[in-house]
Amino acid sequence: MSLTVSNERFRRRFTTFNEIGATNRDGVNRPSLSSANQEARETLVEWFEEANLDVTVDEMGNLFARRAGANDALNPVLIGSHIDSQYNGGRYDGVIGVLGALEVIETLNADGIQTERPIEVVAWSNEEGVRFQPDMLGSGVFAGEFDLEYAYTREDKEGKTFGEELERIGYKGDEPCEPRDLHCYFELHVEQGPQLSESGLSVGVVGGVYGFVWMNAAFTGSADHAGPTPMHLRHDALVATSDVIESVRRITSTGGDDLVGTVGSIDVHPNSINVIPERVDFTLDFRSYDNDIVDHATEQIQREIEHAANRENVEMEYEEIMRVDAEPFDDECIETVERAADAVGTKYMRIVSGAGHDANYLNEICPTSMIFVPSVDGISHTEDEYTEWADVVRGADVLLHAVLEKAKTDGDEQ
Ligand SMILES: [Zn+2]
């Protein structure tokens, strides 16, 4: 039988950890740099120290816990995820990746296994991006995507900055937050989509992440009284917007199998029952694993915005505010995860991630892959998020075996 993590210890930790910031509907409320997030960090650091790990905190409050290798000068294998949550979010998102990584270390400790390479567990700061935008800020600074100063000056809705709040909770560390040499990075995470749940498999081997485009768009017509203004004299910004929303469905139904498109935010002015909408600001989000498909959808929607503006005789604006190309993960790391799944004896499927993860940024500076476990009914970012515990354990076992291969236990070369 292959080496496995301790179901009992892992479960006990998971339960204890999720008492912090627990909501009364089985979720957790531990947004970035909140007091509950601080308490979660303190608990985690305590457990790191109990496992004899060397804990460091970097300038972004990213927590690292290192287990020395037999050849400690070799580049480390990094494993982890995040412990901040959405407001009233789920218990699994991020948490299983960090506690799963700690469980890997506990298993090596308990079995007296010495790896050649050092292994580091990480809990990234501000992954969710609900209190401070953008998301994945801790790993983004670490990977050189954002400046430290930019990160420190991000503000929440009350005008408190990330830098001040990090200091307040006592987690502004000294360690520079910058790219450094890593052998590879693995992240265990819940899928947050329905593919595994629908296929009945416990493990997804993540081959890469979707590319996406974000756009801001707006229509400006004229506000008028909803009573006396006849229909043919109206310039209704919301009618134009609804045409665009409908065309998103049309574009995604013909634009390629994995293309998804969303109008996620709408602001209507003046937003009054008896006034014709004068202005509507809205957002567009298109994603696919194929960059050309995203490009094509973006061109099509721009034409639809123009057509809608002409039909309703309103002014239009649109701008692309963010574009991220689809990014395959490292072939070697993907294959390592597949071999690990075989070693554990679990069936798996290759999967592409539609959501953002810290692994996306890590992929830019070192070989990376991810392990997904099913989200029941694909639900995430709510208190209803649920993953069968047996699947969580299986995911951690796959992580363990991926680490064993990459960190080497038999004195292999780099
Ligand atoms: Zn997450």
PDB file of C-alpha atoms and ligand atoms in Angstrom, residues 81-82 93-94 127-128 187 189 192 356-357 381, ligand 1:
ATOM      1  CA  SER A  81      -2.797  27.861  -1.178  1.00  0.00           C
ATOM      2  CA  HIS A  82      -4.602  30.603   0.796  1.00  0.00           C
ATOM      3  CA  ASP A  93     -11.703  27.082  -0.750  1.00  0.00           C
ATOM      4  CA  GLY A  94      -7.965  27.593  -0.138  1.00  0.00           C
ATOM      5  CA  GLU A 127      -6.200  35.550  -2.695  1.00  0.00           C
ATOM      6  CA  GLU A 128      -9.923  36.254  -2.787  1.00  0.00           C
ATOM      7  CA  GLU A 187      -1.580  23.623  -5.204  1.00  0.00           C
ATOM      8  CA  HIS A 189      -7.811  23.251  -4.441  1.00  0.00           C
ATOM      9  CA  GLN A 192     -15.325  25.394  -7.980  1.00  0.00           C
ATOM     10  CA  GLY A 356      -7.988  32.510 -10.897  1.00  0.00           C
ATOM     11  CA  HIS A 357      -5.568  30.861  -8.463  1.00  0.00           C
ATOM     12  CA  HIS A 381     -17.741  31.159  -2.861  1.00  0.00           C
TER      13      HIS A 381
HETATM   14 ZN    ZN B   1      -9.306  29.700  -3.589  1.00  0.00          ZN
END
